[in-house]
Amino acid sequence: YLEMAIKLKNSMFIHVPKCGGRTIKQMLKKYVAGAEVVGDDIYDSHATPDTDLKVFGFVRHPATFIHSLWTHRSKKKKHGEAWNWQDYILLEKECQSKDYNTFVENILKKENMVYHYYMHYLGKYETPMIGKMEELPNSLIRILEANNEDFDEKGIRENIYVHGANDKTTNTPVSVLDSMSYDQCKRLIKKAEKKICEEFDYHAF
């Protein structure tokens, strides 16, 4: 199904891919009063409509994001082939590879590729509120409270399930050090994605 932005009474959720957006949308539609699906283009599953409302979105550790994005691109889609890279996004245009390790190294050779990816969706908005996928549902509840939304906290806490490129044995998102080697992770955090790792306090483990 198509996934759009979600407009609430006082705020709007913008879906950054591979950062828990499906889960968040389900929670908003079920447990927040006045939730409404919006989007400029019915064919754009990650719409960024103009709004005067306070905008919020979610990010995740760059290492697990990279793993999740590559895993998603590698899968054959219902309506097409695998490897449907989105060339309008800098990271996918410049770093794409059918080999995972090459993909990681392509990102590590550059700087702020994941940051730019997140800003492709959130960058047009003035001071968006940003939650961390690793801190669902606490981040979501904090944001809803800050925006004075009318929501069912108990419903969110008891029914949240994080979709994603899960570890099928434990049903949890893949860990940072399962995403890439320790050396790669250090290079990611110290240089390639230093900006976002410092801003959101992301570490190697």
mmCIF file of C-alpha atoms in Angstrom:
data_model
loop_
_atom_site.group_PDB
_atom_site.id
_atom_site.type_symbol
_atom_site.label_atom_id
_atom_site.label_comp_id
_atom_site.label_asym_id
_atom_site.label_seq_id
_atom_site.Cartn_x
_atom_site.Cartn_y
_atom_site.Cartn_z
ATOM 1 C CA TYR A 1 0.000 0.000 0.000
ATOM 2 C CA LEU A 2 1.104 3.572 -0.566
ATOM 3 C CA GLU A 3 2.587 5.339 2.426
ATOM 4 C CA MET A 4 2.178 9.087 2.658
ATOM 5 C CA ALA A 5 2.856 11.783 5.192
ATOM 6 C CA ILE A 6 0.494 11.754 8.187
ATOM 7 C CA LYS A 7 -1.126 15.007 9.268
ATOM 8 C CA LEU A 8 -2.173 15.319 12.910
ATOM 9 C CA LYS A 9 -3.975 18.187 14.647
ATOM 10 C CA ASN A 10 -0.794 20.120 15.488
ATOM 11 C CA SER A 11 1.993 18.353 13.618
ATOM 12 C CA MET A 12 2.897 16.291 10.562
ATOM 13 C CA PHE A 13 4.923 13.087 10.267
ATOM 14 C CA ILE A 14 7.300 12.801 7.297
ATOM 15 C CA HIS A 15 8.404 9.269 6.399
ATOM 16 C CA VAL A 16 12.162 8.833 5.946
ATOM 17 C CA PRO A 17 12.609 5.379 4.323
ATOM 18 C CA LYS A 18 14.018 2.490 6.374
ATOM 19 C CA CYS A 19 13.638 4.329 9.706
ATOM 20 C CA GLY A 20 10.571 2.688 11.209
ATOM 21 C CA GLY A 21 8.079 4.712 9.194
ATOM 22 C CA ARG A 22 5.607 1.893 8.540
ATOM 23 C CA THR A 23 5.401 1.199 12.259
ATOM 24 C CA ILE A 24 5.022 4.881 13.144
ATOM 25 C CA LYS A 25 2.248 5.391 10.579
ATOM 26 C CA GLN A 26 0.317 2.432 11.954
ATOM 27 C CA MET A 27 0.628 3.848 15.475
ATOM 28 C CA LEU A 28 -0.449 7.341 14.383
ATOM 29 C CA LYS A 29 -3.462 6.109 12.423
ATOM 30 C CA LYS A 30 -4.635 3.816 15.234
ATOM 31 C CA TYR A 31 -3.832 5.777 18.374
ATOM 32 C CA VAL A 32 -3.716 9.522 17.580
ATOM 33 C CA ALA A 33 -6.889 11.612 17.242
ATOM 34 C CA GLY A 34 -7.402 13.299 13.879
ATOM 35 C CA ALA A 35 -4.656 11.429 11.997
ATOM 36 C CA GLU A 36 -5.056 11.952 8.251
ATOM 37 C CA VAL A 37 -3.036 10.612 5.323
ATOM 38 C CA VAL A 38 -1.767 13.370 3.018
ATOM 39 C CA GLY A 39 0.540 13.729 0.018
ATOM 40 C CA ASP A 40 1.089 15.837 -3.072
ATOM 41 C CA ASP A 41 1.410 12.849 -5.353
ATOM 42 C CA ILE A 42 -0.513 9.601 -4.890
ATOM 43 C CA TYR A 43 2.400 7.742 -6.495
ATOM 44 C CA ASP A 44 4.990 9.154 -4.093
ATOM 45 C CA SER A 45 5.170 6.837 -1.095
ATOM 46 C CA HIS A 46 7.405 9.235 0.830
ATOM 47 C CA ALA A 47 5.697 12.561 0.187
ATOM 48 C CA THR A 48 7.043 15.812 1.639
ATOM 49 C CA PRO A 49 4.046 18.159 1.391
ATOM 50 C CA ASP A 50 4.248 21.823 2.314
ATOM 51 C CA THR A 51 2.782 22.591 5.738
ATOM 52 C CA ASP A 52 2.670 25.227 8.457
ATOM 53 C CA LEU A 53 2.425 22.498 11.091
ATOM 54 C CA LYS A 54 5.387 21.345 13.176
ATOM 55 C CA VAL A 55 7.105 18.548 11.247
ATOM 56 C CA PHE A 56 8.677 15.438 12.750
ATOM 57 C CA GLY A 57 10.526 12.465 11.327
ATOM 58 C CA PHE A 58 12.750 9.587 12.447
ATOM 59 C CA VAL A 59 16.338 8.543 11.759
ATOM 60 C CA ARG A 60 18.382 5.490 12.727
ATOM 61 C CA HIS A 61 22.032 4.495 13.182
ATOM 62 C CA PRO A 62 23.752 4.964 9.792
ATOM 63 C CA ALA A 63 25.223 1.427 9.915
ATOM 64 C CA THR A 64 21.865 -0.327 10.288
ATOM 65 C CA PHE A 65 20.276 2.119 7.825
ATOM 66 C CA ILE A 66 22.869 1.210 5.174
ATOM 67 C CA HIS A 67 22.240 -2.504 5.747
ATOM 68 C CA SER A 68 18.466 -2.070 5.619
ATOM 69 C CA LEU A 69 18.529 0.044 2.456
ATOM 70 C CA TRP A 70 20.782 -2.380 0.564
ATOM 71 C CA THR A 71 18.708 -5.371 1.708
ATOM 72 C CA HIS A 72 15.541 -3.625 0.517
ATOM 73 C CA ARG A 73 17.035 -2.732 -2.870
ATOM 74 C CA SER A 74 18.311 -6.293 -3.380
ATOM 75 C CA LYS A 75 14.846 -7.834 -3.152
ATOM 76 C CA LYS A 76 12.646 -8.398 -6.171
ATOM 77 C CA LYS A 77 9.639 -6.108 -5.949
ATOM 78 C CA LYS A 78 6.008 -6.989 -6.649
ATOM 79 C CA HIS A 79 5.933 -4.611 -9.606
ATOM 80 C CA GLY A 80 9.386 -4.881 -11.108
ATOM 81 C CA GLU A 81 12.915 -6.092 -10.719
ATOM 82 C CA ALA A 82 15.380 -5.951 -7.868
ATOM 83 C CA TRP A 83 17.882 -3.100 -7.654
ATOM 84 C CA ASN A 84 15.417 -0.272 -8.161
ATOM 85 C CA TRP A 85 17.972 2.327 -7.041
ATOM 86 C CA GLN A 86 16.557 5.836 -6.619
ATOM 87 C CA ASP A 87 18.985 7.892 -8.672
ATOM 88 C CA TYR A 88 17.507 11.214 -7.546
ATOM 89 C CA ILE A 89 19.018 10.585 -4.094
ATOM 90 C CA LEU A 90 22.767 11.217 -3.938
ATOM 91 C CA LEU A 91 23.678 8.154 -1.826
ATOM 92 C CA GLU A 92 21.869 5.726 -4.121
ATOM 93 C CA LYS A 93 23.125 7.375 -7.315
ATOM 94 C CA GLU A 94 26.797 7.514 -6.319
ATOM 95 C CA CYS A 95 27.225 4.488 -4.024
ATOM 96 C CA GLN A 96 24.991 1.770 -5.489
ATOM 97 C CA SER A 97 26.426 -1.719 -5.896
ATOM 98 C CA LYS A 98 25.024 -5.245 -6.098
ATOM 99 C CA ASP A 99 27.809 -6.279 -3.708
ATOM 100 C CA TYR A 100 27.066 -5.263 -0.128
ATOM 101 C CA ASN A 101 30.653 -4.723 0.985
ATOM 102 C CA THR A 102 31.319 -2.546 -2.079
ATOM 103 C CA PHE A 103 28.199 -0.528 -1.274
ATOM 104 C CA VAL A 104 29.459 0.056 2.282
ATOM 105 C CA GLU A 105 32.936 1.033 1.068
ATOM 106 C CA ASN A 106 31.476 3.424 -1.519
ATOM 107 C CA ILE A 107 29.636 5.238 1.279
ATOM 108 C CA LEU A 108 32.725 5.245 3.534
ATOM 109 C CA LYS A 109 34.816 6.916 0.808
ATOM 110 C CA LYS A 110 32.522 9.939 0.908
ATOM 111 C CA GLU A 111 31.101 12.108 3.694
ATOM 112 C CA ASN A 112 27.580 12.644 5.005
ATOM 113 C CA MET A 113 25.860 10.402 2.463
ATOM 114 C CA VAL A 114 23.365 9.049 5.017
ATOM 115 C CA TYR A 115 22.888 12.532 6.471
ATOM 116 C CA HIS A 116 22.062 13.864 2.991
ATOM 117 C CA TYR A 117 19.651 10.953 2.525
ATOM 118 C CA TYR A 118 17.747 11.902 5.677
ATOM 119 C CA MET A 119 17.776 15.572 4.687
ATOM 120 C CA HIS A 120 16.305 14.700 1.277
ATOM 121 C CA TYR A 121 13.083 14.155 3.209
ATOM 122 C CA LEU A 122 13.434 16.450 6.232
ATOM 123 C CA GLY A 123 15.707 19.225 4.928
ATOM 124 C CA LYS A 124 12.973 21.410 3.430
ATOM 125 C CA TYR A 125 11.339 21.939 6.831
ATOM 126 C CA GLU A 126 12.468 24.468 9.393
ATOM 127 C CA THR A 127 13.769 22.809 12.592
ATOM 128 C CA PRO A 128 11.959 19.470 12.262
ATOM 129 C CA MET A 129 11.678 17.383 15.431
ATOM 130 C CA ILE A 130 13.642 14.163 15.013
ATOM 131 C CA GLY A 131 13.164 10.884 16.832
ATOM 132 C CA LYS A 132 15.394 7.811 16.819
ATOM 133 C CA MET A 133 14.083 4.501 15.529
ATOM 134 C CA GLU A 134 16.100 2.729 18.244
ATOM 135 C CA GLU A 135 14.075 4.583 20.879
ATOM 136 C CA LEU A 136 10.586 3.729 19.657
ATOM 137 C CA PRO A 137 8.078 4.137 21.233
ATOM 138 C CA ASN A 138 9.607 6.633 23.720
ATOM 139 C CA SER A 139 10.727 9.069 21.003
ATOM 140 C CA LEU A 140 7.300 9.006 19.365
ATOM 141 C CA ILE A 141 5.456 9.611 22.631
ATOM 142 C CA ARG A 142 7.821 12.459 23.561
ATOM 143 C CA ILE A 143 7.158 14.148 20.197
ATOM 144 C CA LEU A 144 3.379 13.691 20.413
ATOM 145 C CA GLU A 145 3.375 15.170 23.922
ATOM 146 C CA ALA A 146 5.526 18.125 22.839
ATOM 147 C CA ASN A 147 3.039 18.880 20.052
ATOM 148 C CA ASN A 148 0.017 18.562 22.360
ATOM 149 C CA GLU A 149 -1.519 15.764 20.322
ATOM 150 C CA ASP A 150 -4.408 13.729 21.698
ATOM 151 C CA PHE A 151 -3.176 10.129 21.734
ATOM 152 C CA ASP A 152 -3.466 6.760 23.452
ATOM 153 C CA GLU A 153 -0.050 6.181 25.054
ATOM 154 C CA LYS A 154 -1.000 2.740 26.373
ATOM 155 C CA GLY A 155 -2.136 1.651 22.901
ATOM 156 C CA ILE A 156 1.171 2.722 21.362
ATOM 157 C CA ARG A 157 3.350 1.116 24.046
ATOM 158 C CA GLU A 158 1.494 -2.208 24.028
ATOM 159 C CA ASN A 159 1.107 -2.649 20.281
ATOM 160 C CA ILE A 160 4.293 -1.335 18.708
ATOM 161 C CA TYR A 161 6.163 -3.680 16.382
ATOM 162 C CA VAL A 162 9.168 -2.424 14.444
ATOM 163 C CA HIS A 163 9.168 -3.651 10.848
ATOM 164 C CA GLY A 164 12.376 -3.727 8.902
ATOM 165 C CA ALA A 165 15.293 -5.863 7.764
ATOM 166 C CA ASN A 166 14.939 -7.994 10.867
ATOM 167 C CA ASP A 167 17.110 -10.709 12.268
ATOM 168 C CA LYS A 168 14.636 -13.501 11.574
ATOM 169 C CA THR A 169 15.891 -15.602 14.503
ATOM 170 C CA THR A 170 15.288 -12.936 17.160
ATOM 171 C CA ASN A 171 12.684 -10.819 15.298
ATOM 172 C CA THR A 172 14.698 -7.673 16.037
ATOM 173 C CA PRO A 173 16.326 -5.184 13.655
ATOM 174 C CA VAL A 174 19.891 -6.124 12.712
ATOM 175 C CA SER A 175 22.533 -4.876 15.152
ATOM 176 C CA VAL A 176 25.175 -2.264 14.338
ATOM 177 C CA LEU A 177 28.059 -4.762 14.273
ATOM 178 C CA ASP A 178 26.055 -7.215 12.176
ATOM 179 C CA SER A 179 25.677 -4.417 9.617
ATOM 180 C CA MET A 180 29.391 -4.067 8.870
ATOM 181 C CA SER A 181 32.806 -4.853 10.321
ATOM 182 C CA TYR A 182 34.066 -3.075 13.437
ATOM 183 C CA ASP A 183 36.698 -1.293 11.324
ATOM 184 C CA GLN A 184 34.078 -0.100 8.848
ATOM 185 C CA CYS A 185 31.832 1.006 11.674
ATOM 186 C CA LYS A 186 34.640 3.040 13.239
ATOM 187 C CA ARG A 187 35.346 4.746 9.904
ATOM 188 C CA LEU A 188 31.635 5.441 9.488
ATOM 189 C CA ILE A 189 31.336 7.042 12.935
ATOM 190 C CA LYS A 190 34.674 8.899 13.024
ATOM 191 C CA LYS A 191 34.622 10.272 9.478
ATOM 192 C CA ALA A 192 32.031 9.320 6.849
ATOM 193 C CA GLU A 193 28.965 9.985 9.010
ATOM 194 C CA LYS A 194 30.610 11.903 11.862
ATOM 195 C CA LYS A 195 28.056 14.729 11.635
ATOM 196 C CA ILE A 196 24.980 12.585 12.215
ATOM 197 C CA CYS A 197 26.677 10.256 14.710
ATOM 198 C CA GLU A 198 27.712 13.181 16.896
ATOM 199 C CA GLU A 199 24.329 14.875 16.621
ATOM 200 C CA PHE A 200 22.392 11.752 17.618
ATOM 201 C CA ASP A 201 25.007 10.088 19.847
ATOM 202 C CA TYR A 202 25.481 6.984 17.679
ATOM 203 C CA HIS A 203 28.428 4.697 18.525
ATOM 204 C CA ALA A 204 30.066 1.536 17.170
ATOM 205 C CA PHE A 205 28.074 -0.709 19.518
#
